[in-house]
Coordinates of C-alpha atoms in Angstrom, one line a residue:
X185 CA 5.7 -80.3 -21.6
X186 CA 2.3 -79.4 -22.1
X187 CA 0.7 -79.8 -26.2
X188 CA -0.4 -76.1 -25.7
X189 CA 2.3 -75.1 -23.2
X190 CA 4.4 -76.0 -20.3
X191 CA 2.3 -76.4 -17.0
X192 CA 3.0 -74.6 -14.3
X193 CA 0.3 -75.3 -11.9
X194 CA 2.0 -77.8 -9.3
X195 CA 1.2 -80.8 -7.0
X196 CA 2.3 -81.0 -3.5
X197 CA 2.6 -84.3 -1.9
X198 CA 3.4 -84.0 2.0
X199 CA 4.3 -87.6 3.8
X200 CA 5.2 -87.5 7.6
X201 CA 6.2 -90.3 9.5
X202 CA 7.3 -91.9 12.7
X203 CA 10.0 -94.2 13.9
X204 CA 11.7 -95.1 17.2
X205 CA 14.1 -92.4 18.6
X206 CA 17.2 -94.1 17.8
X207 CA 16.2 -93.7 13.6
X208 CA 15.0 -90.1 14.2
X209 CA 18.3 -89.4 16.1
X210 CA 19.8 -91.2 13.4
X211 CA 19.0 -88.7 10.7
X212 CA 15.5 -90.8 10.2
X213 CA 14.1 -90.3 6.4
X214 CA 18.2 -87.8 5.6
X215 CA 19.6 -91.4 5.0
X216 CA 18.2 -92.4 1.8
X217 CA 20.8 -92.8 -0.2
X218 CA 20.3 -90.7 -3.3
X219 CA 20.3 -93.5 -6.0
X220 CA 16.5 -95.1 -4.0
X221 CA 16.4 -90.9 -4.2
X222 CA 16.9 -90.7 -7.6
X223 CA 15.5 -94.0 -8.7
X224 CA 11.9 -92.4 -6.8
X225 CA 12.6 -89.2 -9.0
X226 CA 12.3 -91.7 -11.7
X227 CA 8.9 -92.5 -10.6
X228 CA 8.1 -88.8 -10.9
X229 CA 9.4 -88.4 -14.1
X230 CA 12.3 -85.7 -12.9
X231 CA 16.2 -85.3 -11.9
X232 CA 17.6 -83.1 -9.1
X233 CA 19.7 -80.3 -10.4
X234 CA 20.9 -78.3 -7.2
X235 CA 20.8 -79.1 -3.7
X236 CA 21.7 -78.0 0.5
X237 CA 21.3 -79.1 2.8
X238 CA 21.9 -78.1 6.6
X239 CA 21.5 -79.3 10.3
X240 CA 18.1 -79.6 10.2
X241 CA 17.1 -81.2 6.4
X242 CA 18.1 -81.6 2.8
X243 CA 16.6 -79.6 -0.2
X244 CA 16.6 -80.3 -4.0
X245 CA 15.9 -78.4 -6.6
X246 CA 13.9 -80.3 -9.3
X247 CA 13.8 -80.1 -12.7
X248 CA 10.1 -79.5 -12.2
X249 CA 10.2 -78.1 -8.9
X250 CA 11.6 -79.3 -5.0
X251 CA 12.0 -81.4 -2.9
X252 CA 12.3 -81.8 0.8
X253 CA 13.2 -84.2 3.3
X254 CA 13.4 -84.2 7.0
X255 CA 14.0 -86.6 9.4
X256 CA 9.9 -87.3 10.3
X257 CA 9.4 -86.3 6.5
X258 CA 9.0 -85.1 3.1
X259 CA 7.9 -82.0 0.3
X260 CA 7.6 -82.4 -3.0
X261 CA 6.1 -80.4 -5.4
X262 CA 6.3 -81.2 -9.3
X263 CA 5.2 -79.2 -12.3
X264 CA 5.0 -79.4 -16.0
X265 CA 3.7 -83.7 -17.1
X266 CA 5.4 -85.1 -13.5
X267 CA 3.1 -88.4 -12.3
X268 CA 3.7 -87.1 -8.8
X269 CA 1.9 -89.8 -6.7
X270 CA 3.6 -91.8 -8.1
X271 CA 5.4 -91.8 -5.4
X272 CA 4.4 -92.4 -2.6
X273 CA 4.3 -96.4 -2.7
X274 CA 8.6 -96.4 -2.9
X275 CA 8.8 -93.3 -0.4
X276 CA 7.0 -95.6 1.8
X277 CA 8.5 -98.6 0.9
X278 CA 12.1 -97.3 1.7
X279 CA 10.5 -95.7 5.1
X280 CA 9.6 -99.2 5.9
X281 CA 13.2 -100.4 5.2
X282 CA 14.9 -97.4 7.6
X283 CA 12.1 -98.7 10.5
X284 CA 9.3 -95.5 9.9
X285 CA 5.5 -96.0 9.3
X286 CA 4.2 -93.2 8.1
X287 CA 1.1 -91.3 9.7
X288 CA 0.4 -88.5 8.0
X289 CA -0.4 -88.0 3.6
X290 CA -1.5 -84.1 2.1
X291 CA -2.4 -84.0 -1.2
X292 CA -2.2 -80.3 -2.5
X293 CA -3.1 -78.5 -5.7
X294 CA -4.9 -75.3 -8.1
X295 CA -6.5 -75.7 -10.9
X296 CA -4.3 -77.4 -13.9
X297 CA -3.9 -74.3 -16.3
X298 CA -3.6 -77.8 -19.5
X299 CA -5.6 -80.5 -18.2
X300 CA -5.9 -82.5 -20.8
X301 CA -2.4 -82.6 -20.9
X302 CA -1.7 -84.5 -17.8
X303 CA -1.3 -87.8 -17.7
X304 CA -2.6 -90.3 -15.5
X305 CA -2.9 -90.7 -12.4
X306 CA -3.5 -87.4 -12.6
X307 CA -5.8 -86.3 -15.5
X308 CA -8.7 -85.6 -12.4
X309 CA -9.8 -84.3 -9.1
X310 CA -11.0 -87.9 -9.2
X311 CA -8.7 -90.2 -10.8
X312 CA -6.1 -88.4 -8.1
X313 CA -8.6 -89.2 -5.0
X314 CA -8.8 -92.6 -6.5
X315 CA -5.0 -93.6 -7.0
X316 CA -4.3 -92.2 -3.5
X317 CA -6.4 -93.9 -1.3
X318 CA -5.3 -97.2 -3.1
X319 CA -1.8 -96.1 -2.3
X320 CA -1.5 -95.2 1.6
X321 CA -2.1 -98.1 3.9
X322 CA -5.2 -98.6 5.3
X323 CA -3.6 -97.8 9.1
X324 CA -4.0 -93.7 8.0
X325 CA -8.0 -94.3 7.9
X326 CA -9.2 -90.8 8.5
X327 CA -9.1 -89.2 5.0
X328 CA -11.0 -85.9 3.9
X329 CA -10.9 -85.0 0.0
X330 CA -12.3 -81.4 -0.8
X331 CA -12.2 -78.6 -3.4
X332 CA -12.2 -74.7 -2.1
X333 CA -14.1 -72.8 -5.0
X334 CA -12.6 -69.2 -6.1
X335 CA -14.4 -66.3 -7.8
X336 CA -12.2 -67.6 -10.4
X337 CA -13.0 -70.5 -13.0
X338 CA -9.4 -70.5 -12.6
X339 CA -8.7 -70.3 -8.8
X340 CA -9.9 -73.8 -7.2
X341 CA -7.3 -76.2 -4.2
X342 CA -7.7 -79.4 -5.0
X343 CA -7.0 -80.5 -0.7
X344 CA -6.8 -84.5 -0.2
X345 CA -5.4 -85.2 3.7
X346 CA -4.4 -88.7 5.7
X347 CA -4.0 -89.7 9.0
X348 CA -4.0 -92.4 11.2
X349 CA -4.9 -90.6 14.3
X350 CA -9.0 -88.8 15.4
X351 CA -8.0 -85.1 15.6
X352 CA -10.8 -83.2 17.5
X353 CA -11.0 -79.9 15.4
X354 CA -9.2 -77.6 16.9
X355 CA -6.5 -79.4 17.8
X356 CA -5.8 -79.4 21.2
X357 CA -2.0 -78.7 21.6
X358 CA -1.6 -76.8 18.2
X359 CA 1.6 -76.6 16.4
X360 CA 2.6 -73.4 15.9
X361 CA 4.3 -73.6 12.4
X362 CA 1.1 -72.7 9.2
X363 CA 2.1 -72.9 5.7
X364 CA 1.3 -70.7 2.4
X365 CA 1.5 -71.2 -0.4
X366 CA 0.6 -69.4 -3.1
X367 CA 0.2 -69.3 -7.3
X368 CA 0.4 -66.2 -9.8
X369 CA -1.1 -66.2 -13.2
X370 CA -0.6 -63.2 -15.7
X371 CA 2.9 -61.8 -13.6
X372 CA 3.5 -58.6 -15.4
X373 CA 5.4 -58.8 -19.0
X374 CA 8.2 -56.5 -17.9
X375 CA 9.3 -58.3 -14.8
X376 CA 8.8 -61.7 -16.3
X377 CA 10.7 -60.9 -18.8
X378 CA 14.1 -60.9 -15.7
X379 CA 13.3 -64.7 -16.0
X380 CA 14.7 -65.5 -19.9
X381 CA 17.8 -66.6 -19.2
X382 CA 20.3 -64.6 -22.2
X383 CA 24.1 -66.6 -22.6
X384 CA 25.9 -65.4 -19.6
X385 CA 23.2 -65.7 -17.4
X386 CA 23.3 -68.2 -13.6
X387 CA 20.1 -68.6 -11.4
X388 CA 22.0 -66.5 -8.8
X389 CA 21.4 -63.5 -11.3
X390 CA 17.4 -63.6 -11.8
X391 CA 17.3 -64.7 -7.9
X392 CA 19.6 -60.5 -8.0
X393 CA 17.9 -58.8 -10.8
X394 CA 14.4 -59.5 -9.4
X395 CA 14.4 -59.3 -6.0
X396 CA 13.9 -62.6 -5.2
X397 CA 16.6 -62.3 -2.5
X398 CA 15.5 -59.4 -0.5
X399 CA 12.7 -61.7 0.1
X400 CA 13.9 -63.3 3.2
X401 CA 17.7 -62.0 3.4
X402 CA 18.2 -64.4 6.6
X403 CA 17.9 -67.3 3.8
X404 CA 19.9 -69.8 1.9
X405 CA 19.1 -70.1 -2.2
X406 CA 19.5 -72.3 -4.0
X407 CA 18.8 -71.8 -7.3
X408 CA 18.6 -72.5 -10.9
X409 CA 17.6 -70.7 -14.0
X410 CA 16.3 -72.4 -16.8
X411 CA 17.2 -72.1 -20.5
X412 CA 15.8 -70.2 -22.4
X413 CA 13.8 -69.2 -19.6
X414 CA 12.0 -70.3 -16.2
X415 CA 13.5 -70.1 -12.7
X416 CA 13.7 -72.5 -9.7
X417 CA 15.0 -71.1 -6.3
X418 CA 14.9 -73.2 -2.9
X419 CA 15.9 -71.6 0.4
X420 CA 17.2 -73.2 4.1
X421 CA 16.3 -70.6 7.7
X422 CA 16.8 -72.5 9.8
X423 CA 14.6 -75.3 10.1
X424 CA 12.6 -73.4 7.5
X425 CA 12.8 -73.8 3.6
X426 CA 11.4 -71.7 0.9
X427 CA 9.9 -72.4 -2.7
X428 CA 10.2 -69.9 -5.8
X429 CA 9.3 -71.5 -9.2
X430 CA 8.2 -69.3 -12.5
X431 CA 6.7 -70.0 -15.7
X432 CA 8.1 -66.1 -17.4
X433 CA 5.6 -67.5 -21.1
X434 CA 3.5 -64.8 -21.6
X435 CA -0.2 -66.3 -22.6
X436 CA 0.3 -69.3 -19.5
X437 CA 2.6 -66.8 -17.1
X438 CA 2.6 -68.7 -13.5
X439 CA 4.7 -68.4 -10.7
X440 CA 4.9 -69.5 -7.2
X441 CA 6.1 -68.9 -3.4
X442 CA 5.6 -71.5 -0.7
X443 CA 7.0 -70.6 2.7
X444 CA 6.6 -72.1 6.3
X445 CA 6.0 -69.7 8.7
X446 CA 5.2 -69.1 12.6
X447 CA 1.7 -67.2 14.3
X448 CA 4.4 -65.2 17.1
X449 CA 6.3 -63.8 13.7
X450 CA 4.7 -60.7 13.8
X451 CA 4.8 -59.1 11.0
X452 CA 6.1 -62.3 9.3
X453 CA 3.9 -63.0 6.4
X454 CA 3.0 -59.5 5.4
X455 CA 6.4 -58.1 4.6
X456 CA 7.1 -61.3 3.4
X457 CA 3.6 -61.2 0.2
X458 CA 4.5 -57.7 -0.1
X459 CA 7.6 -58.4 -1.7
X460 CA 6.3 -61.6 -3.7
X461 CA 3.7 -59.2 -5.0
X462 CA 6.7 -56.7 -6.1
X463 CA 8.2 -60.1 -7.8
X464 CA 5.3 -60.5 -9.7
X465 CA 3.3 -57.5 -10.5
X466 CA 0.5 -61.2 -11.0
X467 CA -3.1 -60.5 -12.5
X468 CA -4.1 -63.2 -10.1
X469 CA -3.4 -64.7 -7.1
X470 CA -4.1 -67.4 -4.1
X471 CA -3.5 -68.0 -1.3
X472 CA -4.0 -71.1 0.5
X473 CA -2.6 -70.7 4.4
X474 CA -2.5 -74.1 6.0
X475 CA -2.2 -74.2 9.8
X476 CA -3.0 -76.3 12.7
X477 CA -4.1 -73.3 14.9
X478 CA -6.1 -70.3 15.0
X479 CA -5.5 -68.9 11.1
X480 CA -8.0 -65.8 11.0
X481 CA -5.1 -63.4 11.9
X482 CA -3.1 -64.8 9.6
X483 CA -6.2 -63.9 6.9
X484 CA -5.9 -61.3 8.0
X485 CA -1.8 -60.4 7.4
X486 CA -2.7 -61.2 3.3
X487 CA -5.2 -59.1 3.4
X488 CA -3.5 -56.0 5.3
X489 CA -0.4 -56.8 3.1
X490 CA -1.2 -57.6 -0.6
X491 CA -4.2 -54.5 -1.2
X492 CA -2.8 -51.7 -0.5
X493 CA -0.9 -53.3 -3.1
X494 CA -3.8 -52.9 -5.7
X495 CA -4.1 -56.5 -4.8
X496 CA -8.2 -56.2 -3.8
X497 CA -9.7 -60.1 -1.9
X498 CA -12.2 -62.0 -4.0
X499 CA -13.4 -64.7 -1.8
X500 CA -12.2 -66.5 0.9
X501 CA -13.5 -70.1 1.9
X502 CA -11.9 -72.3 4.8
X503 CA -12.5 -76.0 5.3
X504 CA -10.8 -78.5 7.9
X505 CA -9.0 -81.6 7.9
X506 CA -7.7 -84.3 9.4
X507 CA -4.1 -83.8 11.1
X508 CA -3.5 -81.0 8.8
X509 CA -6.4 -78.3 10.9
X510 CA -7.8 -74.9 9.2
X511 CA -6.9 -74.9 5.6
X512 CA -7.8 -71.5 4.6
X513 CA -8.0 -70.2 1.0
X514 CA -8.2 -66.5 -0.3
X515 CA -8.1 -65.2 -4.3
X516 CA -6.4 -61.7 -5.2
X517 CA -7.5 -59.9 -7.9
X518 CA -5.0 -56.5 -9.4
X519 CA -7.3 -53.7 -9.8
X520 CA -6.7 -51.1 -12.1
X521 CA -3.4 -50.3 -14.1
X522 CA -0.1 -51.7 -13.9

């Protein structure tokens, strides 16, 4: 817990690995036993509160956000005063034991609401980058760090990427997948009250009453309601994940939404964005999209989806990163009365 309130803005780490086919066919990183996983989370200072799996990956709802484990990829995002970057060294250690080698690292976050409450190594982006540089092996030699600004002092996007190969931009054989990370502040007070817990309230009830279950109807949802307030959920839909985290307290209310999409999904991201805005009705919102192929069409879909709901785009920043490709950071502000 931060000194002035709970820090909603998450830190997000994505690690990619490679290995021999037999290792990956046996499950790759999914072979990591739960006790070892708990050791990593102990270093980060969080725990597992709920979990669900399918044939593609394992999904964990944490006491502070989420963890997704694929055979050759790990995504972990944590909020509050967790020490996320302390997971890098043990993850690499366990990967080596299983015959996997790290090939890529991505770290992203927004602006902390309570930056002075953050512990080492998260007291500043400069310190985070220094720590990352020290923790990563030398073969991840193509590295870049950048702060993507906006017109809001409360919303900027911090990005660090490192990989073991040089990828020309645009990437010659692009992946059709993209990642969307949404950060929302100043949530509608009436809607935020739905994330306060009564004695008998369950996470499933919060999912239903807020409309979260309708964002991706085909997803299997694993959720958790915190006491006295707050909510987290992971959704699994085939090999794709989605996740939501909510800090509803007035004065520092915050919600995040993250999902994976495909550039071939016609109106999928537009439909999802509409639902997300309707669930939270934020006063300010940032949307970051990471895509190895052309990102202009995705960004256009996002603007067309949210501007009719009263969210006016205030800024758009574009940058290129090793292996990750193009990152587009857009900010929106609610115009008029709620």
